[in-house]
XYZ file of C-alpha atoms in Angstrom:
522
model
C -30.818 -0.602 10.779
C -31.307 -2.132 14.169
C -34.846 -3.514 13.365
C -33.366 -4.674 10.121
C -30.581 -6.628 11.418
C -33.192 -7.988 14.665
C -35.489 -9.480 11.917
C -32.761 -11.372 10.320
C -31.286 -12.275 13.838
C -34.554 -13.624 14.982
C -35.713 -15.404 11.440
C -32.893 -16.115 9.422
C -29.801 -16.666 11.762
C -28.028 -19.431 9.568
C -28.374 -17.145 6.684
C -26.765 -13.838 7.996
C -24.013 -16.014 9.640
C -22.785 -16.953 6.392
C -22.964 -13.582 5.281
C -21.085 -12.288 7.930
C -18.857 -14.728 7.262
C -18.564 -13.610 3.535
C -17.932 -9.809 4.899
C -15.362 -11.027 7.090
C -13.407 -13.055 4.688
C -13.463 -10.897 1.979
C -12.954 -7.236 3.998
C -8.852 -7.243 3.898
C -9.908 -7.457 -0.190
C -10.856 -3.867 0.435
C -7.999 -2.558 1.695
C -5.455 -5.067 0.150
C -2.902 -2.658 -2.227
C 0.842 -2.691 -3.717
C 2.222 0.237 -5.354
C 2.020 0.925 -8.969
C 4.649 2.426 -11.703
C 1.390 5.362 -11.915
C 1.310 6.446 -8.794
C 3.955 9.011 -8.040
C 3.577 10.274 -11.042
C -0.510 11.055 -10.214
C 0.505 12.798 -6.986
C 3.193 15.137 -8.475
C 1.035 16.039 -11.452
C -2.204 16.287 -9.521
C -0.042 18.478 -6.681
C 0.871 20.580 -9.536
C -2.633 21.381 -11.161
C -3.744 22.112 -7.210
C -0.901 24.460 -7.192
C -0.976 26.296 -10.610
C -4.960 25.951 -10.447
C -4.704 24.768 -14.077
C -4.432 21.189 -15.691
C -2.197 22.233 -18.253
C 1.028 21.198 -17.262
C 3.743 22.198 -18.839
C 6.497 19.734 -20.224
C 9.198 19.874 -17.899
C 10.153 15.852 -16.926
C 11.543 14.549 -19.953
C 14.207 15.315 -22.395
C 12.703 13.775 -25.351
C 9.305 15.570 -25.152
C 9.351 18.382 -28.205
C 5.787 19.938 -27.053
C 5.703 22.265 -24.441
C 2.142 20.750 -22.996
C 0.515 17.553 -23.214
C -2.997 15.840 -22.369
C -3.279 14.552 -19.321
C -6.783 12.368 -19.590
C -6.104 11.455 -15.514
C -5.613 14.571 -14.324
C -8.947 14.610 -11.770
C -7.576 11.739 -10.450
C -4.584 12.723 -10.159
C -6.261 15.822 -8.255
C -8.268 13.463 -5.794
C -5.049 10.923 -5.090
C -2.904 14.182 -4.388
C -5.248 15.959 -1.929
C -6.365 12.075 -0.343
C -2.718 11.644 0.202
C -1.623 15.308 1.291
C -4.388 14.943 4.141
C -4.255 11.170 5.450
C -0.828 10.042 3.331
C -0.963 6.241 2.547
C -4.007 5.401 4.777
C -6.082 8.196 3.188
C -5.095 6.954 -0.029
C -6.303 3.285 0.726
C -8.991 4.134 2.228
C -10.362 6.521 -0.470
C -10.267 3.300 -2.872
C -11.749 1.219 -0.262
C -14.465 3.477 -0.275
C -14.855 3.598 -4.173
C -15.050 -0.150 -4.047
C -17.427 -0.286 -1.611
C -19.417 1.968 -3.783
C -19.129 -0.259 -6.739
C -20.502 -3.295 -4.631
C -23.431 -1.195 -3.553
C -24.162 0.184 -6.963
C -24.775 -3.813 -7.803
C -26.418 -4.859 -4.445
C -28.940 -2.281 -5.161
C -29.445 -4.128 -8.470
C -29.471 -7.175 -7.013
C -31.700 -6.242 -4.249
C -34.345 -4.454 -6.832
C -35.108 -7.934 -8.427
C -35.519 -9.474 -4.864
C -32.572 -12.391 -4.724
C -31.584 -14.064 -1.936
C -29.371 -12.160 0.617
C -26.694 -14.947 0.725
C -26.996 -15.329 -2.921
C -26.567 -11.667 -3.268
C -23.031 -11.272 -0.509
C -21.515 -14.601 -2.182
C -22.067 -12.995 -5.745
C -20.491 -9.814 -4.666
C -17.442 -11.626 -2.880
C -17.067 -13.198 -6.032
C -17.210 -9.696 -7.692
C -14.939 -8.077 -5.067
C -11.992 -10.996 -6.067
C -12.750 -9.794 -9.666
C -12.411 -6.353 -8.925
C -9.340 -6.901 -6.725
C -7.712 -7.805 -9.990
C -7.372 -3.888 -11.183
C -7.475 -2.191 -7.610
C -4.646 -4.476 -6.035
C -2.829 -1.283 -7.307
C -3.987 2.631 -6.596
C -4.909 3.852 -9.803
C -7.378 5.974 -12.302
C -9.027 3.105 -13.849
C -10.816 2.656 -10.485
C -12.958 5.624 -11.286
C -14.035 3.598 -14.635
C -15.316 0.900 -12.780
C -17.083 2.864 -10.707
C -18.996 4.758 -13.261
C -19.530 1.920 -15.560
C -21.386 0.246 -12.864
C -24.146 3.266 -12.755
C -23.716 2.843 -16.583
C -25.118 -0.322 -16.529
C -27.048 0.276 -13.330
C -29.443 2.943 -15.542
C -29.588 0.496 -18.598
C -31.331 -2.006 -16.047
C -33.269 1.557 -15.055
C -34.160 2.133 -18.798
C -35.597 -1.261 -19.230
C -37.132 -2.455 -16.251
C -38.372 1.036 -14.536
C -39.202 4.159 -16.927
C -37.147 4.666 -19.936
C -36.352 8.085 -19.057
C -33.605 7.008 -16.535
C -31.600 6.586 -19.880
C -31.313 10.850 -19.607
C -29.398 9.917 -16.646
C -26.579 8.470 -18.214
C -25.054 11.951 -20.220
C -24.710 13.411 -16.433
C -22.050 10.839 -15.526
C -19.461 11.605 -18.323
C -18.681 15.532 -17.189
C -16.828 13.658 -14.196
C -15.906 10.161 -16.141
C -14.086 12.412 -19.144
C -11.859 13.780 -16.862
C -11.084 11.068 -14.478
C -10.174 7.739 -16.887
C -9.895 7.422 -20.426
C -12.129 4.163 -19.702
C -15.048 6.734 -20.648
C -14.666 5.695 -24.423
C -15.652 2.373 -23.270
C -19.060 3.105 -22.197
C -19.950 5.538 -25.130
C -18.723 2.061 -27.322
C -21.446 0.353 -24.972
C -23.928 3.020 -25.133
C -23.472 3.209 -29.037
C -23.791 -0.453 -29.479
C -27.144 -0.394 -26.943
C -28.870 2.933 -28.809
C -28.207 1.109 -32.283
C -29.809 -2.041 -31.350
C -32.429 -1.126 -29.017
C -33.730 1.287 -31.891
C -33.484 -1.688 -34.236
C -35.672 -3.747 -31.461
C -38.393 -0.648 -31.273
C -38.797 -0.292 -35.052
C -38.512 -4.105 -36.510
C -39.208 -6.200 -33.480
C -40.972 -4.804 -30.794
C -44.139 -6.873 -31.302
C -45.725 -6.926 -27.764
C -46.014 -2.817 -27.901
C -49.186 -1.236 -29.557
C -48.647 2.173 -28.368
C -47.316 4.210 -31.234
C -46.589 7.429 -28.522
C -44.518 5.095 -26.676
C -42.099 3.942 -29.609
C -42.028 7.263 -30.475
C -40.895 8.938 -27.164
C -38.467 5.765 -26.564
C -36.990 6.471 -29.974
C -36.377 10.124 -28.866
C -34.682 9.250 -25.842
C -32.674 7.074 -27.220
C -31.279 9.682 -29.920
C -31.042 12.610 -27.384
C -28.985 10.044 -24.863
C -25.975 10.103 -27.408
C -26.358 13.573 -28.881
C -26.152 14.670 -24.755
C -23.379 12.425 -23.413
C -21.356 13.364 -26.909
C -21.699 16.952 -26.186
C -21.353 16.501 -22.195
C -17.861 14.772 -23.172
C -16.753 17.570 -24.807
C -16.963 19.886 -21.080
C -13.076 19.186 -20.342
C -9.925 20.990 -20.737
C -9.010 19.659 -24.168
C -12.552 19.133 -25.757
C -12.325 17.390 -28.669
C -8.606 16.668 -28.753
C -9.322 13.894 -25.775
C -11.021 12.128 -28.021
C -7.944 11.750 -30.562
C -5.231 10.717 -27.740
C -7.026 8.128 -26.429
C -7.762 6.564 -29.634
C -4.195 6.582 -30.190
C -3.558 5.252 -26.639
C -6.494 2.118 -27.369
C -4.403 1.749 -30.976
C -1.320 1.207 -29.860
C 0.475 -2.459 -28.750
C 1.553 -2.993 -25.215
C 2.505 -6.417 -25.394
C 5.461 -5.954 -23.144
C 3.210 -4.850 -20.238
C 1.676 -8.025 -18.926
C -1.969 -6.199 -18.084
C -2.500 -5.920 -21.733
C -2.019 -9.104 -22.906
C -4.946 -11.332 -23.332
C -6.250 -13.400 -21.013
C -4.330 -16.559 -19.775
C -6.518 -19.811 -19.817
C -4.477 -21.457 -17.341
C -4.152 -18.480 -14.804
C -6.174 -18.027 -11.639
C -8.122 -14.887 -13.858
C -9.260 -17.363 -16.006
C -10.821 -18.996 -12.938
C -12.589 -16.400 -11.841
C -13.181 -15.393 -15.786
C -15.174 -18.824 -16.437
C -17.120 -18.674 -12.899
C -18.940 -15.706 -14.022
C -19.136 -16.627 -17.458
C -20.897 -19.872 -15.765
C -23.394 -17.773 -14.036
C -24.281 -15.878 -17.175
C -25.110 -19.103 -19.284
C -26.689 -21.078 -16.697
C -28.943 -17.743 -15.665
C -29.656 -17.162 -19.072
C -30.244 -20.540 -19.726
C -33.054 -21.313 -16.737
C -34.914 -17.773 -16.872
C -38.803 -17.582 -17.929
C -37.734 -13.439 -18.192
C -37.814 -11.782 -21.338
C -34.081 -11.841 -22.322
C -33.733 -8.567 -24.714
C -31.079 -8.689 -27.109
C -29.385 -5.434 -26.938
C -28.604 -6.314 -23.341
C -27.451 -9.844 -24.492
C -25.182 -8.260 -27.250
C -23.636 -6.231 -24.907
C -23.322 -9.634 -23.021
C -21.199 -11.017 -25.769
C -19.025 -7.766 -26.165
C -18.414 -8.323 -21.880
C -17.345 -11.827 -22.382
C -15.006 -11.311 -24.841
C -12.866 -8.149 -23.812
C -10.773 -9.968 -21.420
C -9.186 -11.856 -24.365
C -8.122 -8.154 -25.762
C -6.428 -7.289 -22.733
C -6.975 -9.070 -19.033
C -6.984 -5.640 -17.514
C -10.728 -5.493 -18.769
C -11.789 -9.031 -16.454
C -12.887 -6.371 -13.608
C -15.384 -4.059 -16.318
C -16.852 -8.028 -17.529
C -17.288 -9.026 -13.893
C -19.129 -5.540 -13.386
C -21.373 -5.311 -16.339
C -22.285 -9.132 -16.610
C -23.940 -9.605 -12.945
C -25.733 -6.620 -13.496
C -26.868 -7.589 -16.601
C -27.787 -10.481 -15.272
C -29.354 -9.232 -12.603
C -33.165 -9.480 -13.538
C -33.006 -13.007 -14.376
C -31.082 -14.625 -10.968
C -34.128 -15.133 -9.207
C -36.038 -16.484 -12.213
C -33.203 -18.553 -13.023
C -32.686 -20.098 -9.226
C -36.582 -20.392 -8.881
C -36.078 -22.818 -12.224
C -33.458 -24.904 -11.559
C -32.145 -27.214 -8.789
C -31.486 -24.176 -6.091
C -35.595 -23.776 -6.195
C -35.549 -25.605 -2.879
C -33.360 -22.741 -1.301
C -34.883 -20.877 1.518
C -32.367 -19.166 3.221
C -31.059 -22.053 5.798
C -34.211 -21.398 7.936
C -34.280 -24.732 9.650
C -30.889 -24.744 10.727
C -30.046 -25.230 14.037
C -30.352 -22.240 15.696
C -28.005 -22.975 18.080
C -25.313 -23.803 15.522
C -26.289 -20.354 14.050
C -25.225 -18.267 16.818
C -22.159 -20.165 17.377
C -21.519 -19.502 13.600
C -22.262 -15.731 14.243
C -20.004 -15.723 17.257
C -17.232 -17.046 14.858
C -18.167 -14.689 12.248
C -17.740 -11.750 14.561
C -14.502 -12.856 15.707
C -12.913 -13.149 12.449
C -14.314 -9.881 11.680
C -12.331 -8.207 14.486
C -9.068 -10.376 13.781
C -9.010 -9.041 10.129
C -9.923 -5.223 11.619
C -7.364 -5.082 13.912
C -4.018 -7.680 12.585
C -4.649 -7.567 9.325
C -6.207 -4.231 7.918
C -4.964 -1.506 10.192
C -1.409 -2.627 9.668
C -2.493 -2.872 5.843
C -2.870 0.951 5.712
C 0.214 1.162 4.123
C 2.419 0.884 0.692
C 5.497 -0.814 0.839
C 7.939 -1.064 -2.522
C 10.976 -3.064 -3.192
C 11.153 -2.490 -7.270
C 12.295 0.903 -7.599
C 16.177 1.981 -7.284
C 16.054 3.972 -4.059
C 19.121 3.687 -3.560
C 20.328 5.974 -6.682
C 17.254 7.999 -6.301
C 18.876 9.043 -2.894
C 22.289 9.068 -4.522
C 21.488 11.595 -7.591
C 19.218 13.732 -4.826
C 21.501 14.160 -2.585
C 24.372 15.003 -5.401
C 21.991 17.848 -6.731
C 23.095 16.757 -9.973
C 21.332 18.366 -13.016
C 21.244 15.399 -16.193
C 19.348 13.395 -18.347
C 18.666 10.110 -17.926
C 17.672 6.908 -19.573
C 15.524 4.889 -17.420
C 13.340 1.968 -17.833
C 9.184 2.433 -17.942
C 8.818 1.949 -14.989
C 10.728 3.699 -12.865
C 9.885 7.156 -14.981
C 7.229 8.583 -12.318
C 9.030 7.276 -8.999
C 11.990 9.171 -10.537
C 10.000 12.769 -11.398
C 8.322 12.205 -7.909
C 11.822 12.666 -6.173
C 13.963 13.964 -8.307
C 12.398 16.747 -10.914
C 13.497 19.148 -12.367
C 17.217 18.162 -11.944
C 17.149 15.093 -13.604
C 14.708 14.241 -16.661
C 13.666 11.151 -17.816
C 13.707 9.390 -21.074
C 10.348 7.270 -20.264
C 7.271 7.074 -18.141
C 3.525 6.498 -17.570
C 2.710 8.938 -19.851
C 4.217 7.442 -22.992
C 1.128 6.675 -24.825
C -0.192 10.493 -24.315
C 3.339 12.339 -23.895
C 5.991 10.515 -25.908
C 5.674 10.072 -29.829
C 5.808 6.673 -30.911
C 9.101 7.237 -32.461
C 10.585 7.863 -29.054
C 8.310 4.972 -27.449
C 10.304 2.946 -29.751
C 13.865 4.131 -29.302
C 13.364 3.734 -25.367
C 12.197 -0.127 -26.162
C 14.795 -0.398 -28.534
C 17.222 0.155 -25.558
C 15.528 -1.750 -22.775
C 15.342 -4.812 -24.650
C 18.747 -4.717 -26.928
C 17.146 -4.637 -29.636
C 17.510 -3.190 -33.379
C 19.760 0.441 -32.892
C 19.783 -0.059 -29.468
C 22.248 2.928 -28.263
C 20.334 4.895 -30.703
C 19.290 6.772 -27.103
C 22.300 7.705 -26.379
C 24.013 8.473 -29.450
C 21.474 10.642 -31.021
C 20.379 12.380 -27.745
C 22.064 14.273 -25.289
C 21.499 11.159 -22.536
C 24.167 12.060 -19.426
C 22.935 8.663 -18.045
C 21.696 5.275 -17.434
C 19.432 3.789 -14.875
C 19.449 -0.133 -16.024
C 18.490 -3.277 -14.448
C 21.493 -5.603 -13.771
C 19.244 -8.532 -15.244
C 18.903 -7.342 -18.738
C 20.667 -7.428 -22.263
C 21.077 -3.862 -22.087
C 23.223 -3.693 -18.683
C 25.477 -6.088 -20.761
C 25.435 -3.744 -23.545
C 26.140 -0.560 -21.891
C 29.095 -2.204 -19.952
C 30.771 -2.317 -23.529
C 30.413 1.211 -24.367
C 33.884 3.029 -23.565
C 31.717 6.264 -23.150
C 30.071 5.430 -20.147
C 31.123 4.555 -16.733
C 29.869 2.162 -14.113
C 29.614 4.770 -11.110
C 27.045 2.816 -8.466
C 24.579 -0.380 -8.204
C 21.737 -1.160 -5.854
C 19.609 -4.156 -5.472
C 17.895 -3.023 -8.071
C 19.483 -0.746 -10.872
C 22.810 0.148 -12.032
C 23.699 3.568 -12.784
C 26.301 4.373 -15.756
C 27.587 7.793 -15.946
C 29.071 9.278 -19.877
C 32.761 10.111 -19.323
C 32.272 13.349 -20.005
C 29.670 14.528 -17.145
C 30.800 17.655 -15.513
C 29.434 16.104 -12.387
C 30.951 12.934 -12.766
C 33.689 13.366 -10.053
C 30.955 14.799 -7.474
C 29.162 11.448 -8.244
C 31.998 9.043 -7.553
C 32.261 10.440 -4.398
C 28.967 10.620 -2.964
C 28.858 6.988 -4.238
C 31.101 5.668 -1.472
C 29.114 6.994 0.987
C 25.823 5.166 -0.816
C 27.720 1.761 -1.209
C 27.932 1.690 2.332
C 23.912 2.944 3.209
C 23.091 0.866 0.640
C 25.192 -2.485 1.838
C 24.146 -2.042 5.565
C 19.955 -1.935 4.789
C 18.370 -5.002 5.781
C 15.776 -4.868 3.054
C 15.022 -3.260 0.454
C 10.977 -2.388 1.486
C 10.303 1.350 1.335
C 7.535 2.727 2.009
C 5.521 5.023 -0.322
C 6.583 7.853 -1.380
């Protein structure tokens, strides 16, 4: 390490100031985090399975769950987030996904590094990456083991085709993790599918340059046993094949409400960073003299295009395109106006120190005023206020609440209250009751159909909504307390209602006196 970072001291100064500079701009990215509707509802679920040693939970949050077990297709992270935060809390949660996504940038340096680009070249692409990626990790969550593994996904196609084709066998070993940490494995077996289908295509019909008839033949093989293995090394989780058929339903169902699955925005800043990389794709592919093979390119075009599904997807496109890309960067640079780059090597070496001086010093700022007091969660959209309210009352009801809140309320306040909704609705909740929980939030169709057909004792509602409007008009339900946040209506008829009013007073006053409304996780 030390004769490493000597030679590049000594010979290229200019060139590891700027990447220095890159690190140090781009290291509070690392650590930078909100909290996310998910996350309580990961730690209490993962601190459960640690404590039954089992990751069948049994139903026990919600009032309008029928089945007495569902499929939980996070529940290893869940597992790792519980155990990161029982040791370290909040720091050893942030710093777990710092590490992850410092992972991820090294699975594509070491790509970058195999087809011999340009260090600065290299740290600016992955600061552009790590912006990307920022994208779906501003927010602790299980989708951050997806990226992760979809990287060495791609990493071993690059393997396949540029080293030995039997680094493809690889690939089946990282699903027995990736099936029960994200549902984001279906992705990759889409990926893998598409890649198989036209890479046999290539052997068979277009593969002129090859003469050896052993080759084809062993590459075909591969190719076949790849998806027989990582189909049957998908099936090694607690639910086998029944994963398979809530996820689909999860992928087939519309979340147009939540703003992370709508398509991409062409005037946002994710557009932005969307068209930069699509930029470097075309202009790479467009100034290579390397072999561009089209099962690599299709899966190119299937990258490029997934953000306009959902913009949730930008980070996997950022990932899998600059890897794919990889093999052609230095081709493309060496043909195009940046073939006069040489790494700043007749800079002023003077100004190159200075610039290193700088670098280090902005470093240290960020490491000490900006990241250490970073290693932290702070909230402001949940009601805390009538969590603490309905805690302290030991009440025992069932509530409606909106999405999401659901998992900050189990966190704190299960099994005395259940919910009507949370993170779980696409693997826990029927579609039916999905609907009748929308209904509600956005006044819509039969929207008291929640409480008239259920036994809801009641409401958690935001104060900026239809449905607090709504509710105010039902003669059933009383106004009992209000935070910043949410309103809580109580039906006439709670045996607990009196308790309520009275521990209320007490909250009006907690509540009124706070300064802010920043809490910090949990």
């Amino acid at each position: 390490m030390i004769k490493v970072l000597n030679k590049y001291l000594i010979e290229k100064p200019f060139e590891f100031a700027l990447v220095l500079f890159i690190i140090a701009v781009n290291l509070p990215n690392l650590t930078k985090v909100e909290t996310d509707p998910d996350i309580w509802g990961r730690i209490k679920f993962g601190n459960e399975i640690v404590q039954n040693h089992t990751p069948y939970i049994q139903e026990k949050y919600s009032y309008l769950i029928d089945s007495k077990s569902w499929i939980d297709t996070e529940w290893l992270s869940g597992v790792i987030y519980a155990v990161m935060f029982n040791i370290a809390h909040n720091p050893g949660l942030i710093l777990f996904k710092a590490g992850v996504l410092f992972l991820i940038l090294l699975n594509v340096y070491i790509v970058f590094k195999k087809f011999k680009l340009n260090n600065f070249i290299v740290f600016l692409l992955l600061s552009i990456l790590l912006d990307v990626l920022t994208i779906g990790t501003f927010v602790i969550r299980a989708h951050l083991f997806t990226y992760f593994f979809l990287g060495l996904f791609f990493h071993l196609i690059i393997k396949y085709r540029y080293d030995n084709y039997k680094y493809l066998y690889f690939i089946p070993w990282l699903f027995p993790l990736w099936v029960n940490f994200h549902g984001g494995f279906v992705a990759a077996i889409a990926f893998l599918g598409l890649f198989v289908g036209s890479e046999i295509t290539r052997i068979l019909f277009f593969d002129k340059e090859s003469n050896d008839e052993i080759l084809k033949v062993n590459r075909l093989k591969t190719l076949i046993n790849t998806v027989v293995l990582t189909f049957l090394m998908c099936l090694i989780n607690p639910w086998g094949l029944k994963i398979f058929k809530a996820i689909i339903r999860f992928d087939l169902l519309n979340r147009s409400e939540i703003s992370e699955w709508r398509p991409l925005n062409l005037l946002s800043v994710n557009a932005l960073l969307y068209f930069i990389i699509l930029f470097l794709a075309i202009f790479t592919f467009r100034k290579t003299r390397q072999k561009i093979f089209f099962p690599e390119f299709l899966m190119f075009i299937v990258l490029i295009l997934i953000p306009f599904s959902a913009v949730r997807h930008l980070p996997l496109t950022a990932i899998g395109v600059l890897i794919l890309i990889a093999p052609h960067l230095t081709s493309a640079a060496k043909n195009s106006f940046l073939n006069q780059f040489t790494g700043f090597n007749n800079v002023n070496k003077k100004m190159s120190y200075t610039l290193i001086v700088s670098g280090v010093f902005l470093l240290l700022v960020n490491l000490v005023f900006r990241i250490i007091f970073n290693l932290n969660f702070v909230y402001n959209d949940m009601p805390y206020w009538n969590m603490r309210l309905l805690k302290e009352s030991n009440v025992k009801a069932n509530c409606v609440n909106y999405f999401d809140w659901g998992a900050f309320l189990i966190y704190h306040l299960s099994p005395n209250i259940k919910v009507s909704i949370d993170p779980r609705r696409d693997l826990a909740y029927s579609n039916a009751i999905y609907k009748i929980n929308l209904d509600f939030m956005l006044g819509t169709n039969q929207w008291d159909a929640i409480l008239d057909d259920y036994k809801t004792d009641m409401v958690l509602v935001s104060k900026n909504t239809v449905s607090y409007n709504l509710i105010k008009m039902r003669p059933d339900f009383i106004y009992v307390f209000e935070d910043s946040v949410a309103c809580l209506f109580v039906r006439k008829n709670f045996p607990q209602l009196a308790d309520l009013q009275v521990q209320a007073i007490k909250y009006r006053a907690l509540c009124q006196n706070a300064k802010t409304n920043d809490h910090t996780f949990p």
